[in-house]
C-alpha atoms as a PDB file:
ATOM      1  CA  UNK A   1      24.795 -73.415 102.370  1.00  0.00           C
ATOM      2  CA  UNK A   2      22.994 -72.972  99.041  1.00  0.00           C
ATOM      3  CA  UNK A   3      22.005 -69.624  97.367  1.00  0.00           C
ATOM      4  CA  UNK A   4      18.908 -68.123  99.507  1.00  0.00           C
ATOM      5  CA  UNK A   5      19.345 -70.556 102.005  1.00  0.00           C
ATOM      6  CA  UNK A   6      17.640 -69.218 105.383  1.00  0.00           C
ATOM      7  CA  UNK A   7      18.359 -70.443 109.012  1.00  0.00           C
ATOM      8  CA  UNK A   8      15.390 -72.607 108.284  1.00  0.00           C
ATOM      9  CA  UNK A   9      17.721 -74.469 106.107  1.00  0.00           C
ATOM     10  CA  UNK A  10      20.298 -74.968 107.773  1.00  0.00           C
ATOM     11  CA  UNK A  11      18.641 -75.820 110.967  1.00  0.00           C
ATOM     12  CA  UNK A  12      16.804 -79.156 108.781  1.00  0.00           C
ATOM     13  CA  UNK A  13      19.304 -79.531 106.923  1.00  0.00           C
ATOM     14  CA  UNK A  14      21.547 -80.698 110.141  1.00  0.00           C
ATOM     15  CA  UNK A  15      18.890 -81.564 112.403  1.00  0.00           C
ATOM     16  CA  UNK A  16      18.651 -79.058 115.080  1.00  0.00           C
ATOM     17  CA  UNK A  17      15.443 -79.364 115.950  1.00  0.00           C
ATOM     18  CA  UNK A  18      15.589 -77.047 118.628  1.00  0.00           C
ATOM     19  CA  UNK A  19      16.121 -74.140 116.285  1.00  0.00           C
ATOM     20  CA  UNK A  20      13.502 -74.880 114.307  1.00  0.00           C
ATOM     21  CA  UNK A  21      11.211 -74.615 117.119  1.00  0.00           C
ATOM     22  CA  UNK A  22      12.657 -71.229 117.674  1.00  0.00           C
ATOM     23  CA  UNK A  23      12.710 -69.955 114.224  1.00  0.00           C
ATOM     24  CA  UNK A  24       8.970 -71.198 113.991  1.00  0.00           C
ATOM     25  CA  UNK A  25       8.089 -69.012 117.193  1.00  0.00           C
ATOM     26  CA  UNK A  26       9.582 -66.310 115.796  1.00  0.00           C
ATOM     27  CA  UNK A  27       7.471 -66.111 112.515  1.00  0.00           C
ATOM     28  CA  UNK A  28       9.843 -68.366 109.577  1.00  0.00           C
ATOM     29  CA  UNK A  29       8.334 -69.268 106.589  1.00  0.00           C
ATOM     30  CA  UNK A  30       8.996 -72.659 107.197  1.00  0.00           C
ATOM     31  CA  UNK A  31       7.633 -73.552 103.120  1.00  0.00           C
ATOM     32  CA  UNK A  32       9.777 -70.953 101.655  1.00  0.00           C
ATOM     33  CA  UNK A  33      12.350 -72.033  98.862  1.00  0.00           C
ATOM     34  CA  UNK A  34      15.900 -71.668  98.412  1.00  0.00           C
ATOM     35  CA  UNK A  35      17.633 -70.719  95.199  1.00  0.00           C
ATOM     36  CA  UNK A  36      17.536 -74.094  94.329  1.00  0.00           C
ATOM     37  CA  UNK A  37      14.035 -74.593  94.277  1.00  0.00           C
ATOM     38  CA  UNK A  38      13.461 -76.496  97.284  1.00  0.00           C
ATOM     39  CA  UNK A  39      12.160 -76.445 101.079  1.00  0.00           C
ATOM     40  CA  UNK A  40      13.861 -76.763 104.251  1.00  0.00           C
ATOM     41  CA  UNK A  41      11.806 -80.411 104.235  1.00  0.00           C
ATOM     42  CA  UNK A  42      12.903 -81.011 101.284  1.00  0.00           C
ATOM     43  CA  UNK A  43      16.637 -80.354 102.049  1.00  0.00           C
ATOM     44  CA  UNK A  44      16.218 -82.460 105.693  1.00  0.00           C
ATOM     45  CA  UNK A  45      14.965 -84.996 103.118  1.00  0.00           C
ATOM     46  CA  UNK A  46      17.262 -85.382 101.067  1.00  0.00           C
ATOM     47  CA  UNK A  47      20.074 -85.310 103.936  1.00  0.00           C
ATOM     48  CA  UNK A  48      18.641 -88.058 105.952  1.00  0.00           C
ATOM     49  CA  UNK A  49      17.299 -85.342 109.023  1.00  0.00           C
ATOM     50  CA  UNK A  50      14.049 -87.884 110.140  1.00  0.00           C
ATOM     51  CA  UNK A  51      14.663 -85.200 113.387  1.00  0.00           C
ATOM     52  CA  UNK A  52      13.817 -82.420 111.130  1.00  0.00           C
ATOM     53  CA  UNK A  53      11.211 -83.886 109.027  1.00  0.00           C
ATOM     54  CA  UNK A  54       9.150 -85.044 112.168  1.00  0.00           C
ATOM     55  CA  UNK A  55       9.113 -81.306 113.799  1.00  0.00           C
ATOM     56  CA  UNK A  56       8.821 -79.178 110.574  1.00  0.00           C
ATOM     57  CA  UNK A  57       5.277 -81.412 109.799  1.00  0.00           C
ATOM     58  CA  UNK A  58       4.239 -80.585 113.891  1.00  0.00           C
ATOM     59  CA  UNK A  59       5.479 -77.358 113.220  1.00  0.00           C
ATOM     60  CA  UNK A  60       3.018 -77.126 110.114  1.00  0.00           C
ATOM     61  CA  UNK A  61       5.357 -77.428 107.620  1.00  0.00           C
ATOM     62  CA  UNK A  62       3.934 -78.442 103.890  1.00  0.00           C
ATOM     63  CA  UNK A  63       5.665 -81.941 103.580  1.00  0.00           C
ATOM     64  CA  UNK A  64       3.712 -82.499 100.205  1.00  0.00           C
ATOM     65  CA  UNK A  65       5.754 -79.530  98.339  1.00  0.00           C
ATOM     66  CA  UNK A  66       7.554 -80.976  95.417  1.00  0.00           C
ATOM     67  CA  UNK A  67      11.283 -79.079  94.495  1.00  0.00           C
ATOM     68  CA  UNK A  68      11.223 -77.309  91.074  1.00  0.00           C
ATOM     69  CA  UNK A  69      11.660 -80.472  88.731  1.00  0.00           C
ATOM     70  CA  UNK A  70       8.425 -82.051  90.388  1.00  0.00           C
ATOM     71  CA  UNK A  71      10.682 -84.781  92.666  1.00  0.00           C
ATOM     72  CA  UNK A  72       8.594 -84.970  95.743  1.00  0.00           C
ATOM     73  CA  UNK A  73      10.458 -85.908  99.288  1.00  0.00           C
ATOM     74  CA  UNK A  74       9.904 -89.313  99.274  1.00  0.00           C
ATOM     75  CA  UNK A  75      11.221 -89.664  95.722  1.00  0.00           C
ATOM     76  CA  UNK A  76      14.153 -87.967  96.371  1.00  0.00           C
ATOM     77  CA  UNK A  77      14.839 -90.174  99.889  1.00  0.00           C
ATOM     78  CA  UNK A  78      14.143 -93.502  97.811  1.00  0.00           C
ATOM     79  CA  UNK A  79      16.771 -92.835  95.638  1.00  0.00           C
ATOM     80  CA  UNK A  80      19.423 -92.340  97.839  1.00  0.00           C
ATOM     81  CA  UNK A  81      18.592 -95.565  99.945  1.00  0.00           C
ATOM     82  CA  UNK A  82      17.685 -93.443 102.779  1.00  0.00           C
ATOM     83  CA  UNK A  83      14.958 -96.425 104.154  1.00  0.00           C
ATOM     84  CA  UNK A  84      14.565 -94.742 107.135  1.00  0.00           C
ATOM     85  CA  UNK A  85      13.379 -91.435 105.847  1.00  0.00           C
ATOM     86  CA  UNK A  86      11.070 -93.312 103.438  1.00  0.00           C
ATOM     87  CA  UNK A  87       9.240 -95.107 106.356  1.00  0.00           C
ATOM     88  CA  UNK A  88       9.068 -91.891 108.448  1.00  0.00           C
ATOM     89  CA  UNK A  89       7.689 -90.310 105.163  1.00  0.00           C
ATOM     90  CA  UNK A  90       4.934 -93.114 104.907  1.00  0.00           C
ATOM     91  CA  UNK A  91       4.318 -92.814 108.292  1.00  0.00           C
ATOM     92  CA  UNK A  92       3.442 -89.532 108.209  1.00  0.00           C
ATOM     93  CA  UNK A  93       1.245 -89.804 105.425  1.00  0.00           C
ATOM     94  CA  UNK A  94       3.451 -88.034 102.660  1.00  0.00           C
ATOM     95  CA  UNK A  95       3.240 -88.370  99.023  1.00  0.00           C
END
């Protein structure tokens, strides 16, 4: 866990799904950012969580917000290889 990281986070981050549907229901800012500067999208993102990208967007999430230094999701999935979250990302019509 990163500095300001909320259950949010951690729920993308390892792709429980489940709990994000909870934490939704109960009110989470699910655009907030961490101490780092980025999202829980951004964070399921950049660990490979296609899971957690596909319900934070049906959950209303902002999958267009950029982390501090401008990289946008599908940047930051492109450069690690991660094919499949790049796909997913064009799929659901991401920048």
């Amino acid at each position: 866990m990163m500095f300001g990281d909320t259950p949010a986070f951690v729920a993308a981050q390892y792709g429980h799904v489940a709990s994000l549907r909870a934490l939704a229901e109960l009110g989470a800012d699910l655009n907030r950012f961490n101490g780092d500067g980025n999202t829980p999208a951004f964070v399921a993102a950049q660990q490979g969580q296609e899971a957690s990208l596909r319900v934070l967007g049906e959950l209303g999430a902002d999958l267009n917000i950029p982390d501090v230094t401008g990289a946008t999701h599908t940047y930051v999935a492109a450069w690690q290889g991660l094919v499949n979250i790049v796909g997913c990302l064009v799929e659901l019509r991401v920048d």
